[in-house]
Coordinates of C-alpha atoms (C1' of nucleotides) in Angstrom, one line a residue:
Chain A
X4 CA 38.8 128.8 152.5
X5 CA 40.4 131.9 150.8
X6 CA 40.4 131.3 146.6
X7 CA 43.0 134.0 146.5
X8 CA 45.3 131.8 148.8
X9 CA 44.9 128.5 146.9
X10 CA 48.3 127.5 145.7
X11 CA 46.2 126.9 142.1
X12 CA 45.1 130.0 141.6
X13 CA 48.1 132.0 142.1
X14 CA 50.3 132.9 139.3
X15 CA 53.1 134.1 141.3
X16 CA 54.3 130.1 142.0
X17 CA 54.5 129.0 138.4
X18 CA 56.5 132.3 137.9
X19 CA 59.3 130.7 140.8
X20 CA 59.0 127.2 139.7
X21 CA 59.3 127.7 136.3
X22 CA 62.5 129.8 136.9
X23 CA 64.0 126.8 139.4
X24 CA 62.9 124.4 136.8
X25 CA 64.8 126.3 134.0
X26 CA 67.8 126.8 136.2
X27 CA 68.2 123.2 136.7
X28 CA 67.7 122.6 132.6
X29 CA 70.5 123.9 132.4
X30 CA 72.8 122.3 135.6
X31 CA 74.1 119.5 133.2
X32 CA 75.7 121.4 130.6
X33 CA 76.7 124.6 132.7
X34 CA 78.7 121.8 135.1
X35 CA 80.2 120.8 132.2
X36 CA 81.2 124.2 132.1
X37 CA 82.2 124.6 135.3
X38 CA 79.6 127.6 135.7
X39 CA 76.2 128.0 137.4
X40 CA 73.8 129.7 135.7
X41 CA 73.8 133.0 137.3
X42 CA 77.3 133.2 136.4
X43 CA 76.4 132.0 132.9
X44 CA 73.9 135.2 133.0
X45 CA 77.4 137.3 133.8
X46 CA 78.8 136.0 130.9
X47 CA 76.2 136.3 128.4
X48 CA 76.6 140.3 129.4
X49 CA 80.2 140.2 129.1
X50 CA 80.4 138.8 125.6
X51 CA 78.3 141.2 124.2
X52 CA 79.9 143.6 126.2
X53 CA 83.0 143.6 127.5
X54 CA 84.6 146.0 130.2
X55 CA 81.3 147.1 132.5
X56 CA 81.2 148.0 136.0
X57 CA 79.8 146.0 138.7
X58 CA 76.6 148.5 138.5
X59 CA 76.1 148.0 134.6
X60 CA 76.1 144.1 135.7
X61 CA 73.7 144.3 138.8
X62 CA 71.0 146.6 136.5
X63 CA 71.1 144.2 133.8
X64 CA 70.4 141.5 135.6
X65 CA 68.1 143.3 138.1
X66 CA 70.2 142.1 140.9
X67 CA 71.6 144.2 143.7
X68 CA 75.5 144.9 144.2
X69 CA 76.1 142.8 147.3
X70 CA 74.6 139.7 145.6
X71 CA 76.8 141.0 142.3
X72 CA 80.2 141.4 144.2
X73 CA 80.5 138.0 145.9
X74 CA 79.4 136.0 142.2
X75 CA 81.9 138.1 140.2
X76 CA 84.9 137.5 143.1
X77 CA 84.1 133.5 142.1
X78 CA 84.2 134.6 139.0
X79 CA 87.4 136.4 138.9
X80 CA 88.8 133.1 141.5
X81 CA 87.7 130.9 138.6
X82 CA 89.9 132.8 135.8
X83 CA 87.0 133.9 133.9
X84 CA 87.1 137.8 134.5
X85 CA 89.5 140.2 136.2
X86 CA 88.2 143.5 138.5
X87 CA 90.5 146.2 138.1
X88 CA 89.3 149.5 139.5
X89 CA 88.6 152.5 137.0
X90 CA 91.3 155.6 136.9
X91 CA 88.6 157.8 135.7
X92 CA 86.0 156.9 138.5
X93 CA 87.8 155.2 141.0
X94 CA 85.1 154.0 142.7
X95 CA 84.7 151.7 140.0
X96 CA 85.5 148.2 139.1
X97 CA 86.1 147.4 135.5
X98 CA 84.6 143.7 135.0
X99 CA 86.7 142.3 131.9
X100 CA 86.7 138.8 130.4
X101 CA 89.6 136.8 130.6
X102 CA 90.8 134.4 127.1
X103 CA 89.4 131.7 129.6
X104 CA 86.0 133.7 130.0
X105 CA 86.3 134.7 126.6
X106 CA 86.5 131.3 124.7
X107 CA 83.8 130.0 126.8
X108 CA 81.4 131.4 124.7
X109 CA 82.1 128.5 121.8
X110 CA 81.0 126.0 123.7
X111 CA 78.4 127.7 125.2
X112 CA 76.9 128.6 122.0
X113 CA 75.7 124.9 121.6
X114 CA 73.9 125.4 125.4
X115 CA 70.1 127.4 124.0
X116 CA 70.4 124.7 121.1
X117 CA 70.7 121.6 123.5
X118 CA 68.0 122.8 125.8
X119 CA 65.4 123.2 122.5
X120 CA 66.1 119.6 121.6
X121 CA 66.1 118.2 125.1
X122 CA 62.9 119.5 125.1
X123 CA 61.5 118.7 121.8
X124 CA 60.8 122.1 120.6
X125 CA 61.5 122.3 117.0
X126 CA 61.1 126.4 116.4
X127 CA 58.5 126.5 113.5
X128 CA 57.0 129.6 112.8
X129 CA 54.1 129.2 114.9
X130 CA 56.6 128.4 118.2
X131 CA 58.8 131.4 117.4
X132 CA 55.5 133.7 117.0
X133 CA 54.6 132.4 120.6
X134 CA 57.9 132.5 121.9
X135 CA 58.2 136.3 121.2
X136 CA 54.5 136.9 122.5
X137 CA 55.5 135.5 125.8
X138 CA 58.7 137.3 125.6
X139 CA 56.8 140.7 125.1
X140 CA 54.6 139.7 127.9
X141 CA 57.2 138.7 130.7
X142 CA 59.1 141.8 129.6
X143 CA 55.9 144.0 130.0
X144 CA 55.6 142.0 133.7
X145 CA 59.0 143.1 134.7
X146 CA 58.7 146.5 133.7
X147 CA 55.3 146.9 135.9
X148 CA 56.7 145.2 138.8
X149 CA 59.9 147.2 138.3
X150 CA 57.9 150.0 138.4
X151 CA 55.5 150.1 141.0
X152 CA 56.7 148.0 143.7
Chain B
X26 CA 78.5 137.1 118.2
X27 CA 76.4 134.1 119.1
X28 CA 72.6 135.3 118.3
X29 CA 71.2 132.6 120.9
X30 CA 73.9 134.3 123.6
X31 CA 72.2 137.4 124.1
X32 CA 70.5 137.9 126.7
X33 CA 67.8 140.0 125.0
X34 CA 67.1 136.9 123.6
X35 CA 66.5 134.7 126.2
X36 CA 63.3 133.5 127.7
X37 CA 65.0 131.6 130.9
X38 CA 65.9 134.8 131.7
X39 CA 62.8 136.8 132.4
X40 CA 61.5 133.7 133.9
X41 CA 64.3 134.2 136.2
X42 CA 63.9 138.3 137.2
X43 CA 60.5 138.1 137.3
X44 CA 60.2 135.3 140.1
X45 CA 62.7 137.6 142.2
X46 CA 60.5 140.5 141.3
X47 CA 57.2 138.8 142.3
X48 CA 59.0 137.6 145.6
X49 CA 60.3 141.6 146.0
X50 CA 56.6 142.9 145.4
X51 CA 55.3 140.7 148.5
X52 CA 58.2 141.4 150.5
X53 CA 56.4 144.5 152.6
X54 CA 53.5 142.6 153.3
X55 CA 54.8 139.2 154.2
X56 CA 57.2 141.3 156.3
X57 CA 54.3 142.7 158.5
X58 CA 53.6 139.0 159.0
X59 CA 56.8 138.2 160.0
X60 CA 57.5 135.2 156.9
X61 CA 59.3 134.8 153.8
X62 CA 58.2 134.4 150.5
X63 CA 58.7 130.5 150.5
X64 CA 57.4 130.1 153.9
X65 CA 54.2 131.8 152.6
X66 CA 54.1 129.3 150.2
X67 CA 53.7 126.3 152.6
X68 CA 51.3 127.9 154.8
X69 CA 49.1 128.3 151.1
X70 CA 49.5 124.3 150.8
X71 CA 48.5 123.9 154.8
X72 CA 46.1 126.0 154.5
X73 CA 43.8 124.3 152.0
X74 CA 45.2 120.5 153.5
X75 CA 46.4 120.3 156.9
X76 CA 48.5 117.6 158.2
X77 CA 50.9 116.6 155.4
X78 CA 54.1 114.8 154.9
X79 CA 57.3 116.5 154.1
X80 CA 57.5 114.8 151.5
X81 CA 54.3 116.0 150.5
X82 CA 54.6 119.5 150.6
X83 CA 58.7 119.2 149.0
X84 CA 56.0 117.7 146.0
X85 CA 53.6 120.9 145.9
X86 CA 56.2 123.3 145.5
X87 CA 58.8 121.5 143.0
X88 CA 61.7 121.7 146.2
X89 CA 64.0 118.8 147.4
X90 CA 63.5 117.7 150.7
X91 CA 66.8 119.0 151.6
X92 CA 65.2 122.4 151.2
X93 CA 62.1 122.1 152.7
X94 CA 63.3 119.9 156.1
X95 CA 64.9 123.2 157.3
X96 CA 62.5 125.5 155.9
X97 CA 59.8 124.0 158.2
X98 CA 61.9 123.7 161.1
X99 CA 62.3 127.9 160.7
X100 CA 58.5 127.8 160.8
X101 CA 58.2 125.6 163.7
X102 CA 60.7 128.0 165.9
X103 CA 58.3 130.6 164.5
X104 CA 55.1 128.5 166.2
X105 CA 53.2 128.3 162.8
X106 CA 53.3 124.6 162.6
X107 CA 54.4 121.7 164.2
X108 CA 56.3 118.7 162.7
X109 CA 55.7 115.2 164.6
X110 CA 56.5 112.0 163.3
X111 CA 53.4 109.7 162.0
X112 CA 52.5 106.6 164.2
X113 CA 52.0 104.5 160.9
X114 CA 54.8 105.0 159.1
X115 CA 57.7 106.3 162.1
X116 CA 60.1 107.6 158.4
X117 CA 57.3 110.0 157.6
X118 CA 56.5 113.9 159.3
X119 CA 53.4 114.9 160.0
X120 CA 53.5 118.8 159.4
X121 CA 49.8 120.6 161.5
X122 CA 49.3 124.6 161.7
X123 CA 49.3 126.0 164.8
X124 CA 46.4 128.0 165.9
X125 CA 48.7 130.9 165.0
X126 CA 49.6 129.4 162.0
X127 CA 46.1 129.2 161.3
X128 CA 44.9 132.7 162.1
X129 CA 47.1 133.9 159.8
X130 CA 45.2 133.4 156.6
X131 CA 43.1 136.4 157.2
X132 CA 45.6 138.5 157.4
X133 CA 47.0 137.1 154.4
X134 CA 44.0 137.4 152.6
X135 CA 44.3 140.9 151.9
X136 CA 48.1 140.5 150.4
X137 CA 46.7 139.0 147.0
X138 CA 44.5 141.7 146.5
X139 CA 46.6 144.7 147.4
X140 CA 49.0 143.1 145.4
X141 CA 47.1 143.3 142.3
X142 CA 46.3 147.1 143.8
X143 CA 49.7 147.9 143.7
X144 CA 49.9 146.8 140.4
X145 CA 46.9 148.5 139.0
X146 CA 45.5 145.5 138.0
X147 CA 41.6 145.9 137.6
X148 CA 40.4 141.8 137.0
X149 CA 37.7 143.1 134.0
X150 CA 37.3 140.2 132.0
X151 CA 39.9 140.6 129.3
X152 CA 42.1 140.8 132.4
X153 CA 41.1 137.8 133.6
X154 CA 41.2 135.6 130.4
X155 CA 44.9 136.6 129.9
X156 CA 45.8 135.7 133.4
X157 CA 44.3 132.5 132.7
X158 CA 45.8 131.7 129.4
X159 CA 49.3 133.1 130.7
X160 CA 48.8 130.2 134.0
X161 CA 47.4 127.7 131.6
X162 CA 51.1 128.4 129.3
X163 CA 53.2 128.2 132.7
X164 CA 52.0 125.1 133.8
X165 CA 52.6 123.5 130.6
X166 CA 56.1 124.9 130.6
X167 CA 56.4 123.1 134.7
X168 CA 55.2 119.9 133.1
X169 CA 57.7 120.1 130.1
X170 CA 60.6 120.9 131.8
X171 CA 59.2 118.2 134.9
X172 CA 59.5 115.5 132.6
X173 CA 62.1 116.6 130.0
X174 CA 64.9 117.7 131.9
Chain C
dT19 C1' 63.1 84.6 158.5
dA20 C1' 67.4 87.0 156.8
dC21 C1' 69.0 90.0 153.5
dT22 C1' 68.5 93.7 150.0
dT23 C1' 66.3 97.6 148.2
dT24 C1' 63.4 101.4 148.5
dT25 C1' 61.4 105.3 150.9
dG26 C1' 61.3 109.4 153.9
dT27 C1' 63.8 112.6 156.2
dA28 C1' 67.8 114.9 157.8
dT29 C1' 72.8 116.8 157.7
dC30 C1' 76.6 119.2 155.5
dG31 C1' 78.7 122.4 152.4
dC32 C1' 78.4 125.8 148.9
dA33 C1' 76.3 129.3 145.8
dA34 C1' 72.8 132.6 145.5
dA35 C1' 69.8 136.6 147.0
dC36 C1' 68.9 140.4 149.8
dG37 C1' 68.4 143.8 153.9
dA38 C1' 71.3 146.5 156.7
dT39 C1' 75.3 148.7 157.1
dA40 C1' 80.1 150.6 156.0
dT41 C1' 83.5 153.2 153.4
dA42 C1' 85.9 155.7 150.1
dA43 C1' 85.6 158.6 146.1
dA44 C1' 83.2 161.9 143.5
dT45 C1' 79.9 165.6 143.2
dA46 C1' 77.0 169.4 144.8
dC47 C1' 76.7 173.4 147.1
dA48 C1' 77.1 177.0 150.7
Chain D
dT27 C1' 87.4 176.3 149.8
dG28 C1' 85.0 173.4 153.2
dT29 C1' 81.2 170.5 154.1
dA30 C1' 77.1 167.8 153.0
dT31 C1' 75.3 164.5 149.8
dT32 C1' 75.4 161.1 146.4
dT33 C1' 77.5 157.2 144.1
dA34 C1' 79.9 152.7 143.7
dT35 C1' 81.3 148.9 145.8
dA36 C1' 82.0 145.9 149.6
dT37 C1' 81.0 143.3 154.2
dC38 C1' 78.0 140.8 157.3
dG39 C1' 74.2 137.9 158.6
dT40 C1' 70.1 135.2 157.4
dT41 C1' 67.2 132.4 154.3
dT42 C1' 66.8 129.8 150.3
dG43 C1' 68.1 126.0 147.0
dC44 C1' 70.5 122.0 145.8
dG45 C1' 74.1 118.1 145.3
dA46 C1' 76.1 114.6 148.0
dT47 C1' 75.6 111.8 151.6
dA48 C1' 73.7 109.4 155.8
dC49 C1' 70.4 106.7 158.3
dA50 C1' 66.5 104.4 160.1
dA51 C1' 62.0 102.5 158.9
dA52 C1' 59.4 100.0 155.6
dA53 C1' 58.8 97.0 151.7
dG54 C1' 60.4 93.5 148.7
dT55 C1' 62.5 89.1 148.0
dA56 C1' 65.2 84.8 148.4

DNA sequence: TACTTTTGTATCGCAAACGATATAAATACA
DNA sequence: TGTATTTATATCGTTTGCGATACAAAAGTA
């Protein structure tokens, strides 16, 4: 028996089951929404920054384009954004909220709030230092695997 | 602006582009064996315990069954493992490696460790003891969101 | 024993995620 | 100016992931 292929000593699975695990956290309220929670990623981009191309949204999300195209057509069926190509750059799509898209963010405010209580995590001092350590650390991970692989 | 709907200030989603990352950075060589990612994953959980239930290996890897049924029937059209129905209990699957299957965990033996080469990871000791705590954090986060959500 | 509930697996449909590929627009350059 | 290259987005096909649902076998119960 391998130690490097025992399922336990690999930290590449808690990685993927913590992100399924998260995703599905979530499921309850983002139905409420009618969203899933990639498209609740699209959104969180869009409110803090409105009119992008599909480019800007695929790089901060790390996605490609051809996953990015199909989830923001849904999203412009839906009546949350609109696509309208750019008359600068024609080979642009401008990705721009719609009010509908736009006033989802009220609600959704209340989602990261939920989630800490569903989960008892009251965010003392101590929890906020570690939540930023991990932070720091996951966003040092994704640079290196951005990076070199 | 909603503070908590950046997403600079997330931690779902890091959790989220580093599992696609991780799953990108062993694409090449799980490629050269001719699996996926997930599929990898099972043969890790066959490897150390042969002959399981579906049910059983859906339980390892946090999936529904509804994910895992077809996942092993891709593997069984592949000729890594066979799936026969147990003569105790006729509802449950018996899942068994193949001898190819089976031969494949040393050639999978090297991807762990080029991995970490591609990273430049050298395991010194500080190295180590981070990787450990960093598990240790994860699988309380599983068992959290596991029971919580 | 007869009926109900639970368990284990599978099927269906839809949304991601991505490699391979295509195409038009913009840019570089000979 | 004309041609090659790059850029931005889209299309296609496959695997994954999951909710809803189905169904037979096993277990529980009246």
């Amino acid at each position: 028996m391998y130690e490097q292929l025992k399922l336990d000593n690999q930290l590449c699975f808690p990685f993927y089951a913590v992100s399924r695990l998260i995703t599905r956290a979530y499921q309850a309220d983002l139905d409420a929404l009618g969203i899933t929670y990639p498209q609740y990623l699209v959104l969180m981009i869009l409110w803090e920054n409105n009119n992008v191309t599909v480019n800007d949204v695929a790089d901060k999300l790390i996605l490609n384009t051809n996953t990015v195209t199909p989830l923001l057509k849904r999203m412009e069926v839906l009546g949350l954004l609109t696509r309208k190509q750019s008359k600068t750059d024609q080979r642009k799509v401008i990705i721009s909220l719609t009010t509908k898209g736009n006033e989802l963010q009220h609600e959704a405010a209340q989602i990261p709030i939920r989630l800490m209580q569903k989960l008892n995590i009251e965010p003392n001092e101590n929890q906020l230092a570690d939540f930023l350590k991990l932070k720091n650390q996951l966003n040092s991970l994704i640079d290196l695997l951005k990076n070199n692989a």
